[in-house]
Coordinates of C-alpha atoms in Angstrom, one line a residue:
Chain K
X10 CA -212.0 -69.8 127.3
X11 CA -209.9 -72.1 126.1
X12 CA -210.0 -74.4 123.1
X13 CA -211.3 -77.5 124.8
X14 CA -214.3 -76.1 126.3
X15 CA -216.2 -75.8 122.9
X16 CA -214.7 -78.5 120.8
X17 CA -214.8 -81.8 123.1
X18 CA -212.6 -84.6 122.6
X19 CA -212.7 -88.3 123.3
X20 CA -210.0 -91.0 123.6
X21 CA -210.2 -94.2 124.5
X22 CA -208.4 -94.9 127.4
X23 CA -209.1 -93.6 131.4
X24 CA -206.5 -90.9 132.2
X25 CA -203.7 -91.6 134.4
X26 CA -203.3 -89.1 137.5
X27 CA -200.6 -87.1 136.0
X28 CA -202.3 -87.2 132.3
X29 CA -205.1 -85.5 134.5
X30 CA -202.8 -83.4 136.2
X31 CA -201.2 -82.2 133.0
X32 CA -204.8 -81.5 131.2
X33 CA -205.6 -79.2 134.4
X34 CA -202.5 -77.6 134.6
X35 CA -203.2 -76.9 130.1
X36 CA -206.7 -75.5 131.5
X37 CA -205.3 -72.7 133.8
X38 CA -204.9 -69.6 132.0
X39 CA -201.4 -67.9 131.8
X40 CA -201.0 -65.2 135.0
X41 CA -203.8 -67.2 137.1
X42 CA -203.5 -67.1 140.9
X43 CA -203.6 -70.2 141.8
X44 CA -204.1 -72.8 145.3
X45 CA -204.0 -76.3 144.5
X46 CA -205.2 -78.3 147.7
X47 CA -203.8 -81.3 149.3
X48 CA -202.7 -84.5 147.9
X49 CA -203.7 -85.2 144.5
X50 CA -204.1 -81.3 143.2
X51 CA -200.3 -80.6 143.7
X52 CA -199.5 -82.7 141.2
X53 CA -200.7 -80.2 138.8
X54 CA -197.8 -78.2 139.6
X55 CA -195.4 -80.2 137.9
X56 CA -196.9 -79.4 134.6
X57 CA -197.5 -75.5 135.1
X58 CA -193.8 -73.9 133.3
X59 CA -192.2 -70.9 134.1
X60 CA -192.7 -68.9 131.2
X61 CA -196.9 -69.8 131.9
X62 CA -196.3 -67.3 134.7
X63 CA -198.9 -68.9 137.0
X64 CA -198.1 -67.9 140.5
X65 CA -199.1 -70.8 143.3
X66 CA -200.8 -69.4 146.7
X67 CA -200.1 -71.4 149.7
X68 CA -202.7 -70.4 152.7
X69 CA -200.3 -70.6 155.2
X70 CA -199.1 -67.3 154.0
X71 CA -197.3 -67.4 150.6
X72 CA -197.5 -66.0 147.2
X73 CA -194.7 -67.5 144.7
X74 CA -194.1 -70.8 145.7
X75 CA -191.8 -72.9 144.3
X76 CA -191.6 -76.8 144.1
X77 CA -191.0 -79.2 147.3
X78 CA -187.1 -78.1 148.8
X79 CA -184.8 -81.5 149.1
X80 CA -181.5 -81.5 151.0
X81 CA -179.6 -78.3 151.5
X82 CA -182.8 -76.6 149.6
X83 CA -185.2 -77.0 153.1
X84 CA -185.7 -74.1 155.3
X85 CA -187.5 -74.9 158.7
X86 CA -189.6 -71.3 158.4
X87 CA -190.7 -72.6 154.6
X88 CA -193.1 -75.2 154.5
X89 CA -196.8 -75.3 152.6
X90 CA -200.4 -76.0 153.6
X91 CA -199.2 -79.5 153.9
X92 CA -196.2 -79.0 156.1
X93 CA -194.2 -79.9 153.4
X94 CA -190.7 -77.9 152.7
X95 CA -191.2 -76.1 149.7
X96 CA -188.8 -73.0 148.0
X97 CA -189.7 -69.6 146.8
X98 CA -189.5 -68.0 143.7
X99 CA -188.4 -64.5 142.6
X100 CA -191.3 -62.2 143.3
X101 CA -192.4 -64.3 146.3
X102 CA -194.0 -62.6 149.4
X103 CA -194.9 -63.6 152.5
X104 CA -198.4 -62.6 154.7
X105 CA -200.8 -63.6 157.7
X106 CA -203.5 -65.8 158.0
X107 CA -205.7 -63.4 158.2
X108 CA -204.6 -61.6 155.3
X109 CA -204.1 -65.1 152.9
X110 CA -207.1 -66.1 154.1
X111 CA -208.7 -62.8 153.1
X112 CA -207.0 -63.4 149.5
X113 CA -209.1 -66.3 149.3
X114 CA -212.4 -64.7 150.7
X115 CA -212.1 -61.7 149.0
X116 CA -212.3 -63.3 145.6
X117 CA -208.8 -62.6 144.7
X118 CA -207.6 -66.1 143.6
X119 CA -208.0 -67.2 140.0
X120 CA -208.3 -71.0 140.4
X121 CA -208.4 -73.6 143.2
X122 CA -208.1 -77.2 142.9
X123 CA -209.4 -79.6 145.0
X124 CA -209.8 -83.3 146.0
X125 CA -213.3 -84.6 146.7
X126 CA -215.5 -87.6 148.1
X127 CA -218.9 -86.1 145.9
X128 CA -219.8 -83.3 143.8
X129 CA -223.6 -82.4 143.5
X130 CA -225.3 -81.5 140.2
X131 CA -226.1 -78.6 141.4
X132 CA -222.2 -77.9 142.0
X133 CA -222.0 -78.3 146.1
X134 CA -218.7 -80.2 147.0
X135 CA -218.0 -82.6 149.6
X136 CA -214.4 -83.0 150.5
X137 CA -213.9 -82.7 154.2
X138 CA -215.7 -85.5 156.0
X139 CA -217.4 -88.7 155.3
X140 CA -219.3 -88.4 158.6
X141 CA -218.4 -91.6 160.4
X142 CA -219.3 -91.0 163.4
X143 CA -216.1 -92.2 165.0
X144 CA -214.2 -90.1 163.2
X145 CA -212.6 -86.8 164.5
X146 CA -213.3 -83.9 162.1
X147 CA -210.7 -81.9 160.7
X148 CA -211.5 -79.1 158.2
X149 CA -208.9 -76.6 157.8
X150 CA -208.7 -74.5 154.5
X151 CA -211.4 -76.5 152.6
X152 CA -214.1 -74.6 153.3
X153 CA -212.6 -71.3 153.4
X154 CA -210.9 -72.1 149.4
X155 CA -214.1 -73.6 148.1
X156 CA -216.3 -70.3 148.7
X157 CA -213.4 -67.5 147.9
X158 CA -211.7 -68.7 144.9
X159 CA -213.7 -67.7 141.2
X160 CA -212.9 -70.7 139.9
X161 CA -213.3 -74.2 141.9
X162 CA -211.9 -76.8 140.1
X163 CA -211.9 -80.3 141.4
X164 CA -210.1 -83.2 140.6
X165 CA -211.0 -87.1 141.5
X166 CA -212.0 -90.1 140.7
X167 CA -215.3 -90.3 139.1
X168 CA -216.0 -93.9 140.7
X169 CA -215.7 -94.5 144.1
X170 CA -213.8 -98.2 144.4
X171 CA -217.4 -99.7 144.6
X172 CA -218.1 -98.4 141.4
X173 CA -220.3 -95.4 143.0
X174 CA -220.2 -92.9 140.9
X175 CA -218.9 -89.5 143.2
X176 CA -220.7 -86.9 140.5
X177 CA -224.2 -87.0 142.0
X178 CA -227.4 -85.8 142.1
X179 CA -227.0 -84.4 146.1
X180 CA -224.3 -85.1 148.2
X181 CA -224.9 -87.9 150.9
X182 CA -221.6 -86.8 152.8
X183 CA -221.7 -83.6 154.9
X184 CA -220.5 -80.5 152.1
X185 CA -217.7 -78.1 152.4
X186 CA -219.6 -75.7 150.4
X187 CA -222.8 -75.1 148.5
X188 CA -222.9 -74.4 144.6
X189 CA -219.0 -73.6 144.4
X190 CA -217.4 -76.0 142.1
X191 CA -217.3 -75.1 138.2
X192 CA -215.5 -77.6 136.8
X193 CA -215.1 -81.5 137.8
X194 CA -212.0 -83.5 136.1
X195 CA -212.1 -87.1 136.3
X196 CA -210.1 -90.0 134.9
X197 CA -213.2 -90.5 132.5
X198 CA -214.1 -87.3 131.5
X199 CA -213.9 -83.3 132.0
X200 CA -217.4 -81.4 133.4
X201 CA -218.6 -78.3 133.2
X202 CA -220.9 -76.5 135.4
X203 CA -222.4 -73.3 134.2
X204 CA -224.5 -71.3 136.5
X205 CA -227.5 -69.8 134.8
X206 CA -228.6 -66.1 135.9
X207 CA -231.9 -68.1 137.7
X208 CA -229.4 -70.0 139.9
X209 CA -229.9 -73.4 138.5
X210 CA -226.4 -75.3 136.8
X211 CA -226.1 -76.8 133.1
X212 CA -223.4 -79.2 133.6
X213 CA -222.0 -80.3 130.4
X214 CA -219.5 -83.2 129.3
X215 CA -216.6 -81.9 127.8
X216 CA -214.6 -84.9 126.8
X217 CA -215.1 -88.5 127.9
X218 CA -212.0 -90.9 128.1
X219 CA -212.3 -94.3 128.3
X220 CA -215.9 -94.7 128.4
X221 CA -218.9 -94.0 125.8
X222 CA -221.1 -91.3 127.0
X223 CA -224.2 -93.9 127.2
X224 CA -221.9 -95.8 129.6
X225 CA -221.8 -92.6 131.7
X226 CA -225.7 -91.9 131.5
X227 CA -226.5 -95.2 132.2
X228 CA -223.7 -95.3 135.1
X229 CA -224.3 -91.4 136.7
X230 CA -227.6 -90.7 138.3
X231 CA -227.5 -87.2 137.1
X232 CA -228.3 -86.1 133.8
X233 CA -225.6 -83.9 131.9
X234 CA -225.3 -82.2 128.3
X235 CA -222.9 -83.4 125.7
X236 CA -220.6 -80.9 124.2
X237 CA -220.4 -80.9 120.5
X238 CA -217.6 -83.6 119.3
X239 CA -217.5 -85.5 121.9
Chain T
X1 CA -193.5 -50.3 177.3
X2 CA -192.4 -53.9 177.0
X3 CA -190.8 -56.3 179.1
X4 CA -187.7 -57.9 178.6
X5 CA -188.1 -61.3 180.3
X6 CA -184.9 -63.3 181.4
X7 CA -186.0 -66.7 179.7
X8 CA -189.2 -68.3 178.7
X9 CA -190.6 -69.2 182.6
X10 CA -190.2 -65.4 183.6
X11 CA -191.8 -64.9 180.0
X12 CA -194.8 -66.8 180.8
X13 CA -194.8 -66.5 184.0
X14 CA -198.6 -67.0 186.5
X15 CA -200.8 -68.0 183.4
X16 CA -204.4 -68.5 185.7
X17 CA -206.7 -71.5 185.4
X18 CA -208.8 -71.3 182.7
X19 CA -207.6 -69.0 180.7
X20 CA -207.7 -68.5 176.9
X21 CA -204.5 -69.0 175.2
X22 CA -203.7 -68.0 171.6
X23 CA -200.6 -70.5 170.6
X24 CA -199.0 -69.4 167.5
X25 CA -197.4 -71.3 164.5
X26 CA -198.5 -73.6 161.7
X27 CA -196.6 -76.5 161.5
X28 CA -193.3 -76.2 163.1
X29 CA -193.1 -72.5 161.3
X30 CA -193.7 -69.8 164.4
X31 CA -194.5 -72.5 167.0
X32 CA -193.3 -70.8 170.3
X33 CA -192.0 -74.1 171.7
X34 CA -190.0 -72.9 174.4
X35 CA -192.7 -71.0 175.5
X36 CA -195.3 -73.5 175.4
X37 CA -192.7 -75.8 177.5
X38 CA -192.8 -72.9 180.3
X39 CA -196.9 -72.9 180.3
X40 CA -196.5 -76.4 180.8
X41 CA -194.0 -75.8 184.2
X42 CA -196.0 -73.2 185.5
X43 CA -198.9 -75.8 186.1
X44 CA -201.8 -73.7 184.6
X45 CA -205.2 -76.0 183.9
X46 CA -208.5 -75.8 182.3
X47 CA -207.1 -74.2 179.4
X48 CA -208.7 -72.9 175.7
X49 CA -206.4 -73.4 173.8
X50 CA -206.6 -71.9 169.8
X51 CA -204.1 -73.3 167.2
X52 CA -204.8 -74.1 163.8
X53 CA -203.9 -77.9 165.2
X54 CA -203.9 -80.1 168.5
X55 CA -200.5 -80.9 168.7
X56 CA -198.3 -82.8 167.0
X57 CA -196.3 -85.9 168.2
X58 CA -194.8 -85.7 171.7
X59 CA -193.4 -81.9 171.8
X60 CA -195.4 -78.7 172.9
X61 CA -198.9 -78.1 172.7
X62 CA -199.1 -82.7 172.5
X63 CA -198.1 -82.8 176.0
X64 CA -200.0 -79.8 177.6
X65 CA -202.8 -82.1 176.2
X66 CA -201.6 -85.6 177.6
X67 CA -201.1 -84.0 181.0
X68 CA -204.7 -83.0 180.6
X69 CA -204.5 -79.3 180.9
X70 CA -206.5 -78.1 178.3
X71 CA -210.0 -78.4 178.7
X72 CA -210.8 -77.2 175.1
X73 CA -209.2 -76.6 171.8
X74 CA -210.6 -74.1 169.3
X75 CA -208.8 -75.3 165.8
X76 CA -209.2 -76.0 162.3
X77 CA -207.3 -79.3 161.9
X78 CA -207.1 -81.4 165.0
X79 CA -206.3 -84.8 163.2
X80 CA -203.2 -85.6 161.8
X81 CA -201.0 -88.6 161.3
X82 CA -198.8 -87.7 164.7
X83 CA -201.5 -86.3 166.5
X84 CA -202.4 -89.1 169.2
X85 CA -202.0 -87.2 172.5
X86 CA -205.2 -85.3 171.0
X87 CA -206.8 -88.3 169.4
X88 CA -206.6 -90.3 172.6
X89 CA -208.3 -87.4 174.8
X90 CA -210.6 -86.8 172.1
X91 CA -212.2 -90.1 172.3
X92 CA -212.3 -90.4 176.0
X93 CA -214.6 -87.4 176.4
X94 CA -211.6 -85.3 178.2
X95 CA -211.4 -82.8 176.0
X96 CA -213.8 -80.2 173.8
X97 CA -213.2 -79.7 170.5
X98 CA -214.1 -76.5 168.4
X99 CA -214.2 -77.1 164.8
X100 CA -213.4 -73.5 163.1
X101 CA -212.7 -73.0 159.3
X102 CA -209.5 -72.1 159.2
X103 CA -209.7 -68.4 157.6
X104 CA -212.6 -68.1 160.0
X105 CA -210.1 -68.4 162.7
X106 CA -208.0 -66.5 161.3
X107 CA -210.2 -63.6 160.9
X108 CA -212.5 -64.0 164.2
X109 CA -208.2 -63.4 165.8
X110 CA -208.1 -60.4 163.9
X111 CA -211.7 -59.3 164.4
X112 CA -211.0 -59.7 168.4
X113 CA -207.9 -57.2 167.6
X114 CA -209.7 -55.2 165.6
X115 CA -212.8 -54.4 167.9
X116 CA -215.0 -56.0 165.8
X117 CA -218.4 -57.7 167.3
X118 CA -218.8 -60.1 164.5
X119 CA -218.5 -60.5 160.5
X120 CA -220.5 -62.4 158.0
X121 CA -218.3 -64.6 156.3
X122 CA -219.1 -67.3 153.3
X123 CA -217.0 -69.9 154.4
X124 CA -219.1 -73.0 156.5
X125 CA -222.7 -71.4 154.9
X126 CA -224.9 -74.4 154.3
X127 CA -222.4 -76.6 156.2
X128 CA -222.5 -78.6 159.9
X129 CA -220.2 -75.8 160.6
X130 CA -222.7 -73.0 160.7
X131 CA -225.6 -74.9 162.3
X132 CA -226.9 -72.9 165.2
X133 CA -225.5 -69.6 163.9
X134 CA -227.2 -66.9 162.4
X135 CA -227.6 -66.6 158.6
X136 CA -227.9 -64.2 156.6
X137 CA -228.1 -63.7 152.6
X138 CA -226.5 -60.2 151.4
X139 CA -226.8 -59.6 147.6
X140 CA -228.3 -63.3 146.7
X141 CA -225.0 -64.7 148.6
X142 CA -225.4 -66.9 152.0
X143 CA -223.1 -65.9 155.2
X144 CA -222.5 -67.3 158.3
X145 CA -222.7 -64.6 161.5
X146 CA -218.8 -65.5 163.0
X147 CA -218.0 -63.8 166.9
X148 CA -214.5 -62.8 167.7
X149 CA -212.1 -64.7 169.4
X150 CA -209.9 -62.6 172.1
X151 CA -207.1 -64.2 174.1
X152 CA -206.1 -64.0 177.6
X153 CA -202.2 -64.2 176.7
X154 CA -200.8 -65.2 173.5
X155 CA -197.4 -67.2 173.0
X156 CA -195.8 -66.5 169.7
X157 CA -192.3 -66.8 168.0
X158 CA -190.6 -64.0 166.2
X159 CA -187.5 -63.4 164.4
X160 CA -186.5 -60.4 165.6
X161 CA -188.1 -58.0 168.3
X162 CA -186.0 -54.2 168.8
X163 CA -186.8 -52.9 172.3
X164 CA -189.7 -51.4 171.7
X165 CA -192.2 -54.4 170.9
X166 CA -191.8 -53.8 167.4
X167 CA -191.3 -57.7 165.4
X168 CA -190.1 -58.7 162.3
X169 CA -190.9 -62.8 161.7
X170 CA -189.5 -65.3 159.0
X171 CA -190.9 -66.5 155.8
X172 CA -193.6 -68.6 156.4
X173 CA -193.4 -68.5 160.7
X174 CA -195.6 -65.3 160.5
X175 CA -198.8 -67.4 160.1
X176 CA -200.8 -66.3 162.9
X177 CA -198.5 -64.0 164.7
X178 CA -199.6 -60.9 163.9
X179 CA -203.3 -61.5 164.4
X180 CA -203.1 -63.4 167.7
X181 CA -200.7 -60.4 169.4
X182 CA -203.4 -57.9 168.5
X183 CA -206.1 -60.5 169.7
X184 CA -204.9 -61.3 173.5
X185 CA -204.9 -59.0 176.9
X186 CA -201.3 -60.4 177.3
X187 CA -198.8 -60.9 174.1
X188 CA -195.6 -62.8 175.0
X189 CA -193.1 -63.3 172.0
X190 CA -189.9 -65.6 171.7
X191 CA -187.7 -64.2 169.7
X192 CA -184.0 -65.0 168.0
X193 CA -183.0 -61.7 168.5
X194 CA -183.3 -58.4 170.4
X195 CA -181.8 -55.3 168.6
X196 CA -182.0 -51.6 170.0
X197 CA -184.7 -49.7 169.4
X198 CA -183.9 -48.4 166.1
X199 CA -182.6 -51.8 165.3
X200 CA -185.3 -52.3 162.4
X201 CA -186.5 -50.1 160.0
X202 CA -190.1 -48.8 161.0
X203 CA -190.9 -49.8 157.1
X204 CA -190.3 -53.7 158.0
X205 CA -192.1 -53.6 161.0
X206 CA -195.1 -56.7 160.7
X207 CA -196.4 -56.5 164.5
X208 CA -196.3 -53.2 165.8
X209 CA -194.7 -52.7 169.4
X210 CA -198.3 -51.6 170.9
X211 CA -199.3 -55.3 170.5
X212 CA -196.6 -56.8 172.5
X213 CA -195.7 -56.8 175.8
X214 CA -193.1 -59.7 177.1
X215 CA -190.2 -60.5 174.8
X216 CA -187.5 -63.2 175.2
X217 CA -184.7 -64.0 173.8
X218 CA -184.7 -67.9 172.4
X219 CA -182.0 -68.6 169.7
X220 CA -183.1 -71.8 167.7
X221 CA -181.9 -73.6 165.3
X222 CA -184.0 -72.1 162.1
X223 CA -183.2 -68.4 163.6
X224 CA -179.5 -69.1 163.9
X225 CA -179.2 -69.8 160.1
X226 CA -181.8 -67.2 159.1
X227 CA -179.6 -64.8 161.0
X228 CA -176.6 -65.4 159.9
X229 CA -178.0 -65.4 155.9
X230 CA -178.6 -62.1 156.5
X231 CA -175.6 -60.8 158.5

């Protein structure tokens, strides 16, 4: 638990990508196993230190990864999950598919973060297709990460560019996974979704940036809790 | 025993129509594409092919596609930015395409090595992915009934290979390697360098020698400066 889960904060401007970045990476716990996903959710790497001691998975078959390798730094066999070079840190090691995937299955990773087009209320994510029907699907890791990792953080937008909001009540694109995201961070604000023993999800505003949280109930089709001091 | 193949067409050699290949790499990382150049020579068709993609730009498993030799690809992530050879097949109805999760490709490979019938996995429950499979719910949780995937031959890329069989790959190059040579009848491995047997301690061994049985000799560029780091 850490300190912004109970007392909530507001401020009153949207936060930037890498203000959202750097309030995930403040939210992962020192020692935390870690696989941030594609795109957006590498940024958070940039604010996770050393001495933090976080260690970044990479499902291509990597414990210990350092940042992206420029230059002299790039090694052909040393690329991540998004074929980008990357370097390795002391105590790195290197395993399967089977086994990395395993990792994730298994329960063993601490936190992922992940892009997505929706989040249900209910916690079900939908980051893997928007189900044109021209499209070709691609689905990779997404599905495996979002139901092996304890904690499934995800991090987007919380209006689409039509104003749409993306937390909803079900999702209308096809999911990745059902009831497997805990926490949603958005440029407006920080969600929590608690699980109750019966199943059902409290999801609870943390902090709200940039917008009043009548703004949010009037603009969200789902109805949320509001945690104290925000 | 293994056998020590002359260059990547005696490697390969007759691959028969409609066999199941299992192509290894992720990314340029472990991609065998020497060997993937020979299956293209030796005119085998109507190919499965498994990778976790569907080829990327113009080079290896792209142009088996283009020249319309496989008839299906099993993958994860078909569509990327350099992936046109596929896209352009895809959307003239010439080739099938098998959407797998890409841990539940990994592990259906492994279950196929493993003698395993099938495994209930959580990844794709309540998704398009799992429609038509069987369910089940063990301890309140949803799985998906997944089946194995064997291989007819796989092509993979090694580092290092003693005479025995036994490999030894490169940092992140070992992606699929180990789990599609236990997965296929036939396990044909490029590697950058042959040593004696005895040539790599039995503690480093990744793939053991009983899953392999053609090795070549291919120096690339990455291997050369791995080797050489080392020497």
């Amino acid at each position: 638990m850490t300190a912004q889960q109970t007392t909530g904060t507001q401020s009153s401007a949207r936060l930037g990508r890498d203000d959202l970045a750097r309030l995930i990476a403040s939210d992962i716990a020192p020692g935390s196993y870690v696989n941030l996903g594609i795109g957006q959710p590498t940024l958070v790497a940039d604010h996770l230190t050393p001495e933090r001691g976080v260690v970044l998975h990479t499902e291509n078959g990597m414990l210990g990864m350092g940042a992206q390798a420029h230059g002299e730094d790039v090694d052909h066999d040393l690329i991540n999950a998004g074929k980008i070079p990357v370097t390795e840190l002391p105590g790195a090691s290197y395993f399967h598919h089977a086994d990395s995937f395993a990792m994730m299955r298994g329960g063993h990773l601490d936190v992922c973060v992940l892009g997505a087009f929706q989040v249900s209320a209910a916690g079900d994510l939908a980051n893997w297709s928007t189900g044109a029907p021209e499209a070709i699907p691609a689905v990779g890791g997404a599905m495996d990460l979002a139901a092996g990792a304890k904690q499934v953080f995800v991090m987007m937008t919380l209006f689409a560019k039509d104003g749409s909001p993306k937390l909803v009540p079900e999702c209308t694109y096809p999911v990745t996974g059902l009831g497997c995201v805990t926490r949603v961070y958005t440029d407006h604000g920080v969600f929590l979704l608690d699980r109750r023993a019966d199943g059902s999800v409290r999801l609870v505003l943390r902090e709200a940036h940039g917008i009043t949280v009548e703004e949010l109930r009037r603009r969200l089709g789902v109805p949320f809790e509001v945690a104290s001091g925000v | 025993m293994i056998t020590i193949a002359e260059d990547a067409a005696e490697a390969v050699g007759q691959v028969l129509d409609g066999s199941t290949v299992l192509l290894g790499g992720f990314g340029n990382p472990g991609q065998p594409m020497e060997l993937i150049d020979a299956l293209l020579d030796s005119g085998a068709r109507d190919l499965t092919v498994v990778n976790n993609n569907a080829g990327q730009a113009d080079a290896g498993l792209a142009l088996l596609i283009k020249e319309r030799r496989v008839a299906k690809m099993i993958c994860s992530f078909p569509r990327q930015s350099d992936s046109w050879h596929f896209d352009e097949a895809y959307r003239a109805g010439e080739i099938e395409l098998e959407l797998v999760p890409q841990g539940n490709l990994a592990e259906r490979l492994r279950a196929a090595g493993a003698g395993i019938g099938g495994f209930f996995t959580p990844t794709g429950y309540g998704t398009v992915l799992a429609e038509g499979k069987e369910t089940r719910v063990i301890d309140g949780r949803g799985y998906v009934l997944e089946q194995p995937l064997p291989g007819d031959i796989a092509l993979i890329k090694a580092l290092r290979a003693d005479e025995a069989g036994n490999l030894v790959y490169r940092k992140t190059a070992r992606n699929f390697g180990p789990v599609m040579a236990a997965a296929a009848a036939r396990t044909v491995v490029q590697v950058d360098e042959l040593v004696p047997v005895g040539g790599i301690d039995p503690e480093h061994v990744i793939t053991p020698g009983i899953h392999v049985n053609t090795v070549t000799v291919i120096p690339t560029a990455s291997g050369e400066a791995a080797l050489k780091e080392i020497a």
